[in-house]
GROMACS .gro file of C-alpha atoms in nm:
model
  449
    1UNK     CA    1   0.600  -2.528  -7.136
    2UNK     CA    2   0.548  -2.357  -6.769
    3UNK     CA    3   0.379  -2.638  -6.667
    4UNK     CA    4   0.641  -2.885  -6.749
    5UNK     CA    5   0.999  -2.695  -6.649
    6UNK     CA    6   0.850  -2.400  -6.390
    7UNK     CA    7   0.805  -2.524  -5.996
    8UNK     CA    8   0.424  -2.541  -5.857
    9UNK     CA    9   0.515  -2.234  -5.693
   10UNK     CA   10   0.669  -2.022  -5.977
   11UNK     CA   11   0.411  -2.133  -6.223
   12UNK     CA   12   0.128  -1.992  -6.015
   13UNK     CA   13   0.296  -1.643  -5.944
   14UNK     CA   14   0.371  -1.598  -6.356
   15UNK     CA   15   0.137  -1.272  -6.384
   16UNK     CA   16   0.224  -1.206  -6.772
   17UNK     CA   17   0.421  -1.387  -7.094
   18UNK     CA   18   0.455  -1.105  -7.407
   19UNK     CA   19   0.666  -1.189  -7.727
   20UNK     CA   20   0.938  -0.901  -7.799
   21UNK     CA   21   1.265  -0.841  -7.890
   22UNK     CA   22   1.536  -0.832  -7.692
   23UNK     CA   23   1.852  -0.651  -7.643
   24UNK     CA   24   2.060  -0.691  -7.375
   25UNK     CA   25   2.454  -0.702  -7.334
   26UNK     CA   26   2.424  -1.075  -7.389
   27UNK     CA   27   2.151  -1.063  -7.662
   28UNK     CA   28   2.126  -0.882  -7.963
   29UNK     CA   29   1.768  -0.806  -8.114
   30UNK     CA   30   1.678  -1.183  -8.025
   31UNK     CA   31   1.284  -1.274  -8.045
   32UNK     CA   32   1.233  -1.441  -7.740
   33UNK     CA   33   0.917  -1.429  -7.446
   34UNK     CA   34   0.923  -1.190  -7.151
   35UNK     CA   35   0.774  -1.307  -6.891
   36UNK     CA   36   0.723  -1.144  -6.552
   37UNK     CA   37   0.629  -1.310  -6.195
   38UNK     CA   38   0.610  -1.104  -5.883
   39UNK     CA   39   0.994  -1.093  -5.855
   40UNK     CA   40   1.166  -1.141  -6.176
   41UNK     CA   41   1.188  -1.081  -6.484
   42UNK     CA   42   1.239  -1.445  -6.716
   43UNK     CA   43   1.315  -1.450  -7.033
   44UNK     CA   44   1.254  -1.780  -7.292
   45UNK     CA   45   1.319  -1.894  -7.676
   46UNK     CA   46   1.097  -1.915  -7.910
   47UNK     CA   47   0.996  -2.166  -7.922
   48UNK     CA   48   1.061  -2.199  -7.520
   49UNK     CA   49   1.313  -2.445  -7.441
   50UNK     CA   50   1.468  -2.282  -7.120
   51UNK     CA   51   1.350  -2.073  -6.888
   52UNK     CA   52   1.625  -1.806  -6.772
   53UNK     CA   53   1.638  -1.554  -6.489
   54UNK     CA   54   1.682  -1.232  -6.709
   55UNK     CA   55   1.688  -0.992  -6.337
   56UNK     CA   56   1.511  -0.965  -6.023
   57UNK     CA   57   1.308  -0.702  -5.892
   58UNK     CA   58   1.598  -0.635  -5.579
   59UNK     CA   59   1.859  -0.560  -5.827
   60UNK     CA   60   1.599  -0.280  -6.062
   61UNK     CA   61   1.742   0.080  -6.030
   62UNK     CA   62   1.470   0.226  -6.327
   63UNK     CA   63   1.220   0.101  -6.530
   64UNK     CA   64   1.152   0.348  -6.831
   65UNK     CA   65   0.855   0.312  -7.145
   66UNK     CA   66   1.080   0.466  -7.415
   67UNK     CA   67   0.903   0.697  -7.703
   68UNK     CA   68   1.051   0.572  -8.037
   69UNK     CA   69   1.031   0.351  -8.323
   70UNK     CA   70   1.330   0.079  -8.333
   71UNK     CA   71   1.521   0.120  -8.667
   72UNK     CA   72   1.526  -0.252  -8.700
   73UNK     CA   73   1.130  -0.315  -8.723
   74UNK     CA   74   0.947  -0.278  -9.016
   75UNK     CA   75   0.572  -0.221  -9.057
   76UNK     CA   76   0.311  -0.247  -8.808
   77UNK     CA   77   0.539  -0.392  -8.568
   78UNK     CA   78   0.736  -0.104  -8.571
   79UNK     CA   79   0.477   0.107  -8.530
   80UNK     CA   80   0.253  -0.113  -8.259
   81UNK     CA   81   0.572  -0.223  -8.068
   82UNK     CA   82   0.682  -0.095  -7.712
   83UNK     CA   83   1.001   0.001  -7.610
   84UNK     CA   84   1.085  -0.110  -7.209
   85UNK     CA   85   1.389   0.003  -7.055
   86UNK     CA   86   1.541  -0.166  -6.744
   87UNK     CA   87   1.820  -0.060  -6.560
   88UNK     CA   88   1.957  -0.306  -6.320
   89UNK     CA   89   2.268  -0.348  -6.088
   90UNK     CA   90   2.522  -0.680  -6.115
   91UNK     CA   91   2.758  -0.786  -5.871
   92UNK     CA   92   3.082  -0.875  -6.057
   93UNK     CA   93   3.426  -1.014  -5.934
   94UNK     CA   94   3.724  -0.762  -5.914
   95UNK     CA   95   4.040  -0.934  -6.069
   96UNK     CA   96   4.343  -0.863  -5.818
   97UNK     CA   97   4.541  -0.744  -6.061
   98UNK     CA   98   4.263  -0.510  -6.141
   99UNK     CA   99   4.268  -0.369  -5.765
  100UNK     CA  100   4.632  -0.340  -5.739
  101UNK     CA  101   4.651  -0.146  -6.075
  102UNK     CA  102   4.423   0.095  -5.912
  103UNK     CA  103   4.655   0.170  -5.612
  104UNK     CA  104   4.377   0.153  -5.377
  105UNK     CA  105   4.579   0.093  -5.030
  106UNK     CA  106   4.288  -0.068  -4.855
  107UNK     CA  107   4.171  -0.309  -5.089
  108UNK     CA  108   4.545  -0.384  -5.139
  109UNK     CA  109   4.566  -0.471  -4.754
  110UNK     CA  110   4.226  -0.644  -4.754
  111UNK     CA  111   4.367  -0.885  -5.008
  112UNK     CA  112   4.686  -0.934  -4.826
  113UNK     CA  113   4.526  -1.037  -4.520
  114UNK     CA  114   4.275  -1.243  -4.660
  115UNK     CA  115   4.422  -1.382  -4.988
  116UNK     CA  116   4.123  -1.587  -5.030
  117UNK     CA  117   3.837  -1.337  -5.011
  118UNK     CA  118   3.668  -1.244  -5.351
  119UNK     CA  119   3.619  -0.875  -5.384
  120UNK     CA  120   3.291  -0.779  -5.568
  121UNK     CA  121   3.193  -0.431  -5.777
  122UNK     CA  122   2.873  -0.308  -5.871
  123UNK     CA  123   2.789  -0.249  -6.214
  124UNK     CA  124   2.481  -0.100  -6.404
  125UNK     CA  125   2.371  -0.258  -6.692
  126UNK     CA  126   2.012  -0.168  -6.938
  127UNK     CA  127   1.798  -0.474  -7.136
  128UNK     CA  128   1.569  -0.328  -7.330
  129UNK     CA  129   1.255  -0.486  -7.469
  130UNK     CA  130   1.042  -0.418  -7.760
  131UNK     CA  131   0.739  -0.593  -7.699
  132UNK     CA  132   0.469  -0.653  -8.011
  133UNK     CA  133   0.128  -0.570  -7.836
  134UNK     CA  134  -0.067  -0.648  -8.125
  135UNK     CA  135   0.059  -1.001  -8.123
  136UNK     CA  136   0.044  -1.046  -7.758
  137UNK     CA  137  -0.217  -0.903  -7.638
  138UNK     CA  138  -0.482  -1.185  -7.674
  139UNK     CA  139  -0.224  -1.373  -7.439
  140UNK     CA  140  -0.133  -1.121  -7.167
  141UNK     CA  141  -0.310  -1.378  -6.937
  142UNK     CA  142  -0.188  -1.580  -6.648
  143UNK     CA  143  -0.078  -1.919  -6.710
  144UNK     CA  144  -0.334  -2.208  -6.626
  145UNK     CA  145  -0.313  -2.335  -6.253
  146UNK     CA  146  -0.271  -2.688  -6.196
  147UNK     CA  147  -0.618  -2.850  -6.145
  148UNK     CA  148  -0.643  -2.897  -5.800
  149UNK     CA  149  -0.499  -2.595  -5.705
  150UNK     CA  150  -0.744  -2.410  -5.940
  151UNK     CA  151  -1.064  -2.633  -5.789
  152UNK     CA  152  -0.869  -2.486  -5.452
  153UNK     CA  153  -0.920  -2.146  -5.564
  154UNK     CA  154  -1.273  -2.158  -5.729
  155UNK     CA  155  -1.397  -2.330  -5.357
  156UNK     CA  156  -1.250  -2.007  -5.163
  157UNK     CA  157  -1.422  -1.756  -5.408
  158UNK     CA  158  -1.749  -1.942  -5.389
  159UNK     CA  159  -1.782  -1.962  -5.009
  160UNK     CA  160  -1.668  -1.584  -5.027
  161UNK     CA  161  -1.902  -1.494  -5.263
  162UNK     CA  162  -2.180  -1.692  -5.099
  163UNK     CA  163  -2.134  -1.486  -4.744
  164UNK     CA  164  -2.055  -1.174  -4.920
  165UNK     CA  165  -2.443  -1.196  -5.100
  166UNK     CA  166  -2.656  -1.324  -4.816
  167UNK     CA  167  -2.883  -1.095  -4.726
  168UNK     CA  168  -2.871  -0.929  -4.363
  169UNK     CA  169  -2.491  -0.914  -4.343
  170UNK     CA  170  -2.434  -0.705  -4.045
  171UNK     CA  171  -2.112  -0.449  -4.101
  172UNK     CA  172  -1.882  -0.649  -3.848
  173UNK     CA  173  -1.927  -0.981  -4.048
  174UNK     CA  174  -1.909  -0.753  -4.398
  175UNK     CA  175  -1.608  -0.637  -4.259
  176UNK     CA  176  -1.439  -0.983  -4.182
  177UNK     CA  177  -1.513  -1.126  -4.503
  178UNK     CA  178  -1.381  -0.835  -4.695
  179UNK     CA  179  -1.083  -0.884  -4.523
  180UNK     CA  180  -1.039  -1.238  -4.617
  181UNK     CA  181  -1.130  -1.181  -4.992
  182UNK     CA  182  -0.867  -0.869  -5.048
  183UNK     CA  183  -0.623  -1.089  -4.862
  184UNK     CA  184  -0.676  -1.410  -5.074
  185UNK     CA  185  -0.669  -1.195  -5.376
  186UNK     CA  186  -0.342  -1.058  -5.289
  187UNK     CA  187  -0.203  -1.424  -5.247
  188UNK     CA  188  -0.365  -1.579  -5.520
  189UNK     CA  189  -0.412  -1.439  -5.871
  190UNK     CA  190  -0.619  -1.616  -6.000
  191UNK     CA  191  -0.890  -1.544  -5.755
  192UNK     CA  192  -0.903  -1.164  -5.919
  193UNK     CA  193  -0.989  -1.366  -6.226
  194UNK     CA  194  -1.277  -1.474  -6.081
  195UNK     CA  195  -1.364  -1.157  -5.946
  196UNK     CA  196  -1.416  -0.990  -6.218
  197UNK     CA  197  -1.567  -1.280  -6.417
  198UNK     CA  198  -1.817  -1.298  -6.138
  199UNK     CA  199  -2.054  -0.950  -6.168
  200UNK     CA  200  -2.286  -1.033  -5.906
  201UNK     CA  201  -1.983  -0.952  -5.682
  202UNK     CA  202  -1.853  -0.686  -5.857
  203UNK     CA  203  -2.185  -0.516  -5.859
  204UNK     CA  204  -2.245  -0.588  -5.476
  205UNK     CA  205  -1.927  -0.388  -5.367
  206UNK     CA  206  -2.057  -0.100  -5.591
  207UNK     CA  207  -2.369  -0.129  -5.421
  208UNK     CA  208  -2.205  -0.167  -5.067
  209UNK     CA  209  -1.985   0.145  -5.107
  210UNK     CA  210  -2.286   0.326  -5.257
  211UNK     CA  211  -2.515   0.273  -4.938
  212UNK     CA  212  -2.202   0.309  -4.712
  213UNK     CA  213  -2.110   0.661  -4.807
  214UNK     CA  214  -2.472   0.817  -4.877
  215UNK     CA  215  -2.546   0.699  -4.561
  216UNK     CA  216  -2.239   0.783  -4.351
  217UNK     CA  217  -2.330   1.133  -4.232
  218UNK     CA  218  -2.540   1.123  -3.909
  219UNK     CA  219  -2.814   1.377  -3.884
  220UNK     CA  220  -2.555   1.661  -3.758
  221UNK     CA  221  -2.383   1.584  -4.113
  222UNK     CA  222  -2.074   1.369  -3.890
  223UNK     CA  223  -1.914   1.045  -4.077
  224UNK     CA  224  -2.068   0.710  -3.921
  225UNK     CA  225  -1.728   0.593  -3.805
  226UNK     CA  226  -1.785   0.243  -3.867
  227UNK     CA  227  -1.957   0.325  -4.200
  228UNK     CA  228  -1.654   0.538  -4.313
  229UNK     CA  229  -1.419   0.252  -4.225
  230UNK     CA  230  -1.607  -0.003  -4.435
  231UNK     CA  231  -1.600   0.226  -4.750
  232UNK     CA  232  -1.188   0.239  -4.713
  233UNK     CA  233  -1.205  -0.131  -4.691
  234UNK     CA  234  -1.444  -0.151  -5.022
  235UNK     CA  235  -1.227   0.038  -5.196
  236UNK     CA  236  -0.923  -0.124  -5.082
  237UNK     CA  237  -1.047  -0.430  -5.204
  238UNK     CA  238  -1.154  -0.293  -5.529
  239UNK     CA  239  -0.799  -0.134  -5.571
  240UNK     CA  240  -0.621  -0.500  -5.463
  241UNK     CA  241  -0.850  -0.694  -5.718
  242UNK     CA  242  -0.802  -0.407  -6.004
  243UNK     CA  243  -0.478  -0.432  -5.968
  244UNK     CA  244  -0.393  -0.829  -5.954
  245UNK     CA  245  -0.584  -0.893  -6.239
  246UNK     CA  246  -0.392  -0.644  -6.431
  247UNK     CA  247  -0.397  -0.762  -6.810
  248UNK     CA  248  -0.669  -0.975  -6.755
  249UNK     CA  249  -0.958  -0.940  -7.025
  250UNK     CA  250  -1.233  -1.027  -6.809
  251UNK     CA  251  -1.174  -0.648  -6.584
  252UNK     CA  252  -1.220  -0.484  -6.864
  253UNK     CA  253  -1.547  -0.632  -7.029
  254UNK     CA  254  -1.707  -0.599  -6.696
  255UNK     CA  255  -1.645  -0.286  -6.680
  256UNK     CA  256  -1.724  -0.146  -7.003
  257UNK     CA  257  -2.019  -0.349  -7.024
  258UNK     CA  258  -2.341  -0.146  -7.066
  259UNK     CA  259  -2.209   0.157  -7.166
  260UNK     CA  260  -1.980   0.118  -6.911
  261UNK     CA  261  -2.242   0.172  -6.653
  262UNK     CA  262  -2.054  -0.008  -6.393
  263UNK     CA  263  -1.787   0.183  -6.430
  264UNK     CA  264  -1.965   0.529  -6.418
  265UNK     CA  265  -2.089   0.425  -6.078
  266UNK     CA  266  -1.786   0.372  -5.956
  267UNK     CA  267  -1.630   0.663  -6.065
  268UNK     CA  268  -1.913   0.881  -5.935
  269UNK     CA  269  -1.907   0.705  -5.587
  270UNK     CA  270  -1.520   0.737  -5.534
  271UNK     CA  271  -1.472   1.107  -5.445
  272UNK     CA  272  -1.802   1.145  -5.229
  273UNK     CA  273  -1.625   1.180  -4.861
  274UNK     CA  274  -1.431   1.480  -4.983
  275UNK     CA  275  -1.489   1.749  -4.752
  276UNK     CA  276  -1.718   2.022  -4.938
  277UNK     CA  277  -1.717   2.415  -4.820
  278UNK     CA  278  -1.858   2.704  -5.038
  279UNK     CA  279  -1.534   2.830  -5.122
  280UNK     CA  280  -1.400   2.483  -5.254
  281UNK     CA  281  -1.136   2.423  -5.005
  282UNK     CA  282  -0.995   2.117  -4.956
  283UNK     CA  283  -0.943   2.101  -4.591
  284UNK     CA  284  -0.994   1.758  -4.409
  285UNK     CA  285  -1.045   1.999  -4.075
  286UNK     CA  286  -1.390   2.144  -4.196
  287UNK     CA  287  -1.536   1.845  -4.206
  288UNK     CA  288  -1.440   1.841  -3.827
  289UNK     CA  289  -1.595   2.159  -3.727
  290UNK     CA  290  -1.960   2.060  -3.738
  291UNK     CA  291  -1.838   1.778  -3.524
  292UNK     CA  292  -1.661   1.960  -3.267
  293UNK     CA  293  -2.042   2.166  -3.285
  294UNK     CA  294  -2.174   1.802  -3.146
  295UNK     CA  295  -1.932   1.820  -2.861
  296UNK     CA  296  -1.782   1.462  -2.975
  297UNK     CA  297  -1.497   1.391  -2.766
  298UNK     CA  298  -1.156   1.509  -2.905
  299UNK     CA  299  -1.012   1.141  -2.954
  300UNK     CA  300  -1.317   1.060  -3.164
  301UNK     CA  301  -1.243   1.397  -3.384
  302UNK     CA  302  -0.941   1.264  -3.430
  303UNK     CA  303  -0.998   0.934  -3.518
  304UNK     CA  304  -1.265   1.077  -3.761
  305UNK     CA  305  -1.015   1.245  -3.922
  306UNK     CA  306  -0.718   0.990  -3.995
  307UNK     CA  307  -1.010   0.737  -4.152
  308UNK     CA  308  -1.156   1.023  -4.385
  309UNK     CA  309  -0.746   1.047  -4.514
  310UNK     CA  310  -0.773   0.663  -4.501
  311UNK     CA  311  -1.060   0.697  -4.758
  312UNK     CA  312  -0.917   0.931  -4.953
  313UNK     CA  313  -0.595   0.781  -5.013
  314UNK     CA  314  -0.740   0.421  -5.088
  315UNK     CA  315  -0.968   0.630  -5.323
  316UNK     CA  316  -0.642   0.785  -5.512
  317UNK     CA  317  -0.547   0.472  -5.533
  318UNK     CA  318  -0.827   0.298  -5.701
  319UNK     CA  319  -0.846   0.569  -5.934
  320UNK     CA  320  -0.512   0.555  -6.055
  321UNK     CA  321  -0.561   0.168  -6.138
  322UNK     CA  322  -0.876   0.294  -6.317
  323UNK     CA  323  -0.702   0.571  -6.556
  324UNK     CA  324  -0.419   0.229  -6.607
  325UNK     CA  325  -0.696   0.014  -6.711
  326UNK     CA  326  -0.761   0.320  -6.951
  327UNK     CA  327  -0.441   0.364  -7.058
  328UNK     CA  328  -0.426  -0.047  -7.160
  329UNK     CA  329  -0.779  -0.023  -7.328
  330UNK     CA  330  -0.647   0.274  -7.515
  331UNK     CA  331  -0.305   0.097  -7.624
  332UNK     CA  332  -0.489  -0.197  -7.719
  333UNK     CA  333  -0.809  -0.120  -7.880
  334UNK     CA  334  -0.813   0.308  -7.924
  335UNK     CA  335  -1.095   0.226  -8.234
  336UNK     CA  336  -1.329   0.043  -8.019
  337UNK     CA  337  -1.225   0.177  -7.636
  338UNK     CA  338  -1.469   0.371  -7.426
  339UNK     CA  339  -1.344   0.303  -7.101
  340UNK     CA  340  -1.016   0.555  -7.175
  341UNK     CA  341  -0.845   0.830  -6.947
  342UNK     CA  342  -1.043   1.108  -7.113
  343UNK     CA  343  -1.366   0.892  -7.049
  344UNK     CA  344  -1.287   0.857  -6.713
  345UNK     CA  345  -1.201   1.216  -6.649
  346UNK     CA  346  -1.509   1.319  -6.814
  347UNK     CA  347  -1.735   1.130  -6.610
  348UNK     CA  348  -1.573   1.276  -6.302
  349UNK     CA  349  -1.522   1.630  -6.389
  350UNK     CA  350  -1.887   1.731  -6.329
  351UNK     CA  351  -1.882   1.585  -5.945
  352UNK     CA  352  -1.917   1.870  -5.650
  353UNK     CA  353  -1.682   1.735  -5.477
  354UNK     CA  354  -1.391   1.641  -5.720
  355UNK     CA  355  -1.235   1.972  -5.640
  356UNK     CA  356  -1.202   1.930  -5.276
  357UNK     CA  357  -1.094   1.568  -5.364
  358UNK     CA  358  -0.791   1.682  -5.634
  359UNK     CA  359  -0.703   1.948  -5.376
  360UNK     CA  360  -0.668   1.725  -5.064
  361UNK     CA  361  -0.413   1.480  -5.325
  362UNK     CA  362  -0.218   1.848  -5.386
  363UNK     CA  363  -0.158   1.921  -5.050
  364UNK     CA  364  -0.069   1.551  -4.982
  365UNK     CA  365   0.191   1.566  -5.226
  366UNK     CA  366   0.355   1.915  -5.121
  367UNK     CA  367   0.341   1.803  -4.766
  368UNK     CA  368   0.617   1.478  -4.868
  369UNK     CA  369   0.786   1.681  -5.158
  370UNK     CA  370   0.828   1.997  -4.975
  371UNK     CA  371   1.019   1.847  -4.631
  372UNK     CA  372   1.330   1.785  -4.648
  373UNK     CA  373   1.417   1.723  -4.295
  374UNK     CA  374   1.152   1.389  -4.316
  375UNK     CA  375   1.313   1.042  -4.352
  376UNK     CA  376   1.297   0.818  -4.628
  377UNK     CA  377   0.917   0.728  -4.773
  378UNK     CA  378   0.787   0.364  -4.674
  379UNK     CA  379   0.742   0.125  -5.008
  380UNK     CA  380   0.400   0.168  -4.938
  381UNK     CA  381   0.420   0.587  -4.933
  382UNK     CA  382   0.619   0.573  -5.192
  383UNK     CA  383   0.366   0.350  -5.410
  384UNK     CA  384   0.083   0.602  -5.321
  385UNK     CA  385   0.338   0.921  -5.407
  386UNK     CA  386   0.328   0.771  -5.786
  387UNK     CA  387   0.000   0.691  -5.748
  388UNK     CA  388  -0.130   1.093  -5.666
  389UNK     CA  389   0.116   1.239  -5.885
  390UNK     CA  390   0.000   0.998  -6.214
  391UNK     CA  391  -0.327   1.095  -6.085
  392UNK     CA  392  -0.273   1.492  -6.109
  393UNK     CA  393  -0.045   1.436  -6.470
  394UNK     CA  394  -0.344   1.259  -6.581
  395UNK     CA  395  -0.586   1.564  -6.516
  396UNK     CA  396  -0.370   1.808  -6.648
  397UNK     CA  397  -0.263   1.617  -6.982
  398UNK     CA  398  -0.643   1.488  -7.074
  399UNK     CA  399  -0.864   1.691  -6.919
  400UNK     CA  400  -0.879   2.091  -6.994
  401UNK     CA  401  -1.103   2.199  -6.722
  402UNK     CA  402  -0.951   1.932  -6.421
  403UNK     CA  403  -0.607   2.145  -6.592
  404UNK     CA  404  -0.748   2.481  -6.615
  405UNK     CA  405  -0.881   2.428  -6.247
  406UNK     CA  406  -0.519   2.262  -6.102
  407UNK     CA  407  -0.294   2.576  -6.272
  408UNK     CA  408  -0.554   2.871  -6.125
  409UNK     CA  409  -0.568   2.701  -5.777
  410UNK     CA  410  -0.232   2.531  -5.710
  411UNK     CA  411   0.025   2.680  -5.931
  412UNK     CA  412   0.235   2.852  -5.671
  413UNK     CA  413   0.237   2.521  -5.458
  414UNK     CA  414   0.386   2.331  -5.791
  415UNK     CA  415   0.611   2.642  -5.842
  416UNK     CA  416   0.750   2.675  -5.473
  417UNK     CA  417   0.660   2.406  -5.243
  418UNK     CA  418   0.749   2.089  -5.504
  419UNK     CA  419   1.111   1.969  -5.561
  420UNK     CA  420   1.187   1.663  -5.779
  421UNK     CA  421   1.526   1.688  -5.538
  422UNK     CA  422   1.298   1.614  -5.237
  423UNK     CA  423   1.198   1.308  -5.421
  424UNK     CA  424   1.529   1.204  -5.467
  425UNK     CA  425   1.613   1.259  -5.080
  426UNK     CA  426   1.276   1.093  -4.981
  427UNK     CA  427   1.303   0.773  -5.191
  428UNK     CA  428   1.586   0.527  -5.130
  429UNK     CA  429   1.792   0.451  -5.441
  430UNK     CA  430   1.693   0.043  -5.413
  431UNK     CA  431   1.321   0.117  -5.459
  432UNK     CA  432   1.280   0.057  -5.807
  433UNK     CA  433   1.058   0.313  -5.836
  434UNK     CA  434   1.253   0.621  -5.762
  435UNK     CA  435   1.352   0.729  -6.120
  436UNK     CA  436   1.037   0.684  -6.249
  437UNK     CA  437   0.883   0.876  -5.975
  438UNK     CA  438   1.129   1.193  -6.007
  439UNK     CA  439   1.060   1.169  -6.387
  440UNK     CA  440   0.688   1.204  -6.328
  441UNK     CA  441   0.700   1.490  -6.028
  442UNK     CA  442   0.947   1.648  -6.353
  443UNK     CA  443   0.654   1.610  -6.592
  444UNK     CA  444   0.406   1.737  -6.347
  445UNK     CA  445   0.579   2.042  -6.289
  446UNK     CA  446   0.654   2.075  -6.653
  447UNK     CA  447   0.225   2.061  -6.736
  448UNK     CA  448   0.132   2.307  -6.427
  449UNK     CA  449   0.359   2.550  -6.546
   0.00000   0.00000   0.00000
């Protein structure tokens, strides 16, 4: 059906198609498709016929998973179904007879002085969706590609993945191609496909941040510089192509795959630049004073520092796809799911430097939540906001010790330093995620009580 009504370039940008019910102020507990690009939200018949424009992304105020069973299922898809809120703005025409009822003097004059100008109001409206994951889930993929443009795409990966395993890439050329393969996944999803269908690759950048980071630390025990910045491009990567293929089957065999050995590498490789002292204090400065001991100039320190953040942050943000790929694998398949949140938290919990790593995403948070005199978060700082507090919820709802260890060391910075109102203030209203980011600092200071 895409591939006969939907342009080239919608069609290839169509990340997800789920049957649900839908109820909307125009549709009442209709079965229809949902289907969701990068900026809309479509909705279809069933069986498609037309392909409608349900909302786009610019006009989402909240986006909220609702907890309860819909009185008008029965069965298993009452029980398996998921409730989606979204609250979205209109733009609809003020009748003049409307705005002179009101008595409002200057839209009164407006109209006189311009009797053909169209006065517009804004109005919030919810659709809610009640998507039946067991049905859909076998068909959570992308639509197919055209066949040239998919030949396109497989060419791209190859001669990617050719460089990428030649042996005696130098880190400059690594670098490059690195580059070029988390910006073609960004573009193009169905290159993440192949990605993670492809475990020679997969396994490479494992490898590659692996060797990076043990080997990062010169003999004074300072971060290679050019080292440090390849393992924040690794795990960029990692985070872009986790997250495009989001849904996609093949991510999660590969990953669970062996006992989910893969994965346990991964894990166990992401929190090693966190800066270790005997006391367990996460201070990003430490690390710096057995460099200022080398006499390194002071730019360099400096330097040093903002790419260990760089690292750190990318690493959040990997991490928090991770514990989402464990959320879906629990949703989907809890009887037969290793790869969950608890797995994942388990498999980290033991690592020396996890502390230092948890602590450095505290203080990153109290440091935007506790400023009020800061302007407004970028969409990129607000995306990685989300990111550290799901992180930190995710700890202290499925892990006792990561919780007993966040409550005895950071409860007065939760208690004093972290306001859900600073949120507000720091997140424009148009970002679509602003309520669902106050909601979760509101949870996370609910749990660290």
């Amino acid at each position: 059906f895409l591939r006969r009504t939907a342009e080239a370039s919608l069609h290839e940008r169509i990340r997800f198609h789920e049957p649900c019910v839908v109820v909307s102020e125009t549709v009442d507990k209709a079965y229809m498709h949902v289907l969701l690009s990068d900026e809309r939200v479509f909705l279809t018949e069933h069986a498609p016929r037309t392909l409608t424009v349900a909302v786009s992304f610019g006009r989402v105020r909240d986006i909220e998973l609702v907890n309860d069973l819909p009185g008008f299922l029965r069965g298993k898809h009452r029980q398996l179904c998921q409730h989606t809120r979204i609250t979205y703005v209109t733009q609809e025409p003020v009748p003049r007879r409307a705005a002179w009822a009101s008595k409002d003097f200057c839209r009164d004059l407006i109209y006189r002085l311009f009797p053909s100008i169209q006065m517009l109001s804004l109005k919030v409206k919810d659709m809610h969706h009640f998507i039946l994951i067991f049905a859909s889930w076998s068909c959570c993929q992308a639509t197919q590609r055209p066949v040239r443009s998919r030949e396109k795409t497989a060419q791209v990966f190859a001669r990617l993945s050719s460089a990428l395993l030649q042996e005696g890439v130098g880190v400059e050329r690594l670098h490059l191609l690195l580059q070029q393969l988390r910006r073609a996944a960004h573009r193009n999803l169905a290159l993440s496909r192949l990605f993670w269908k492809s475990r020679d690759v997969c396994v490479f950048l494992v490898q590659t941040l692996e060797e990076s980071l043990h080997g990062c630390r010169s003999a004074g025990g300072v971060h290679t510089a050019d080292r440090l910045l390849l393992s924040s491009l690794v795990v960029q990567t990692l985070a872009t192509l986790c997250r495009e293929a989001d849904g996609d089957p093949a991510r999660l065999d590969l990953l669970s795959a062996e006992n989910a050995a893969l994965a346990s590498r991964l894990l166990l490789v992401l929190c090693d630049p966190a800066t270790q002292t005997q006391g367990g204090d996460c201070e990003v400065s430490r690390l710096l004073l057995t460099s200022r001991a080398l006499a390194l100039p002071f730019n360099l320190l400096h330097h040093l520092q903002a790419w260990l953040q760089e690292y750190l942050d990318a690493s959040c943000s990997l991490l928090f796809e991770l514990l989402l790929l464990g959320h879906e694998a629990s949703r989907c398949s809890p009887a037969d799911s290793l790869l969950s949140v608890g797995w994942i938290l388990r498999v980290l919990q033991p690592h020396p430097h996890l502390p230092s790593f948890l602590g450095y995403q505290v203080k990153q948070v109290v440091l935007v939540l506790s400023d009020l005199q800061g302007g407004p978060l970028s969409p990129a700082q607000a995306v990685l906001l989300y990111q550290r507090c799901g992180l930190l919820l995710a700890c202290l709802q499925h892990n006792n010790q990561l919780s007993q260890h966040l409550r005895s060391h950071f409860r007065e910075e939760f208690r004093y330093f972290v306001k859900p109102s600073c949120a507000e203030e720091k997140l424009p209203p148009h970002y679509p995620i602003r309520r669902p980011t106050v909601r979760l600092v509101e949870e996370l200071l609910r749990r660290s009580r």
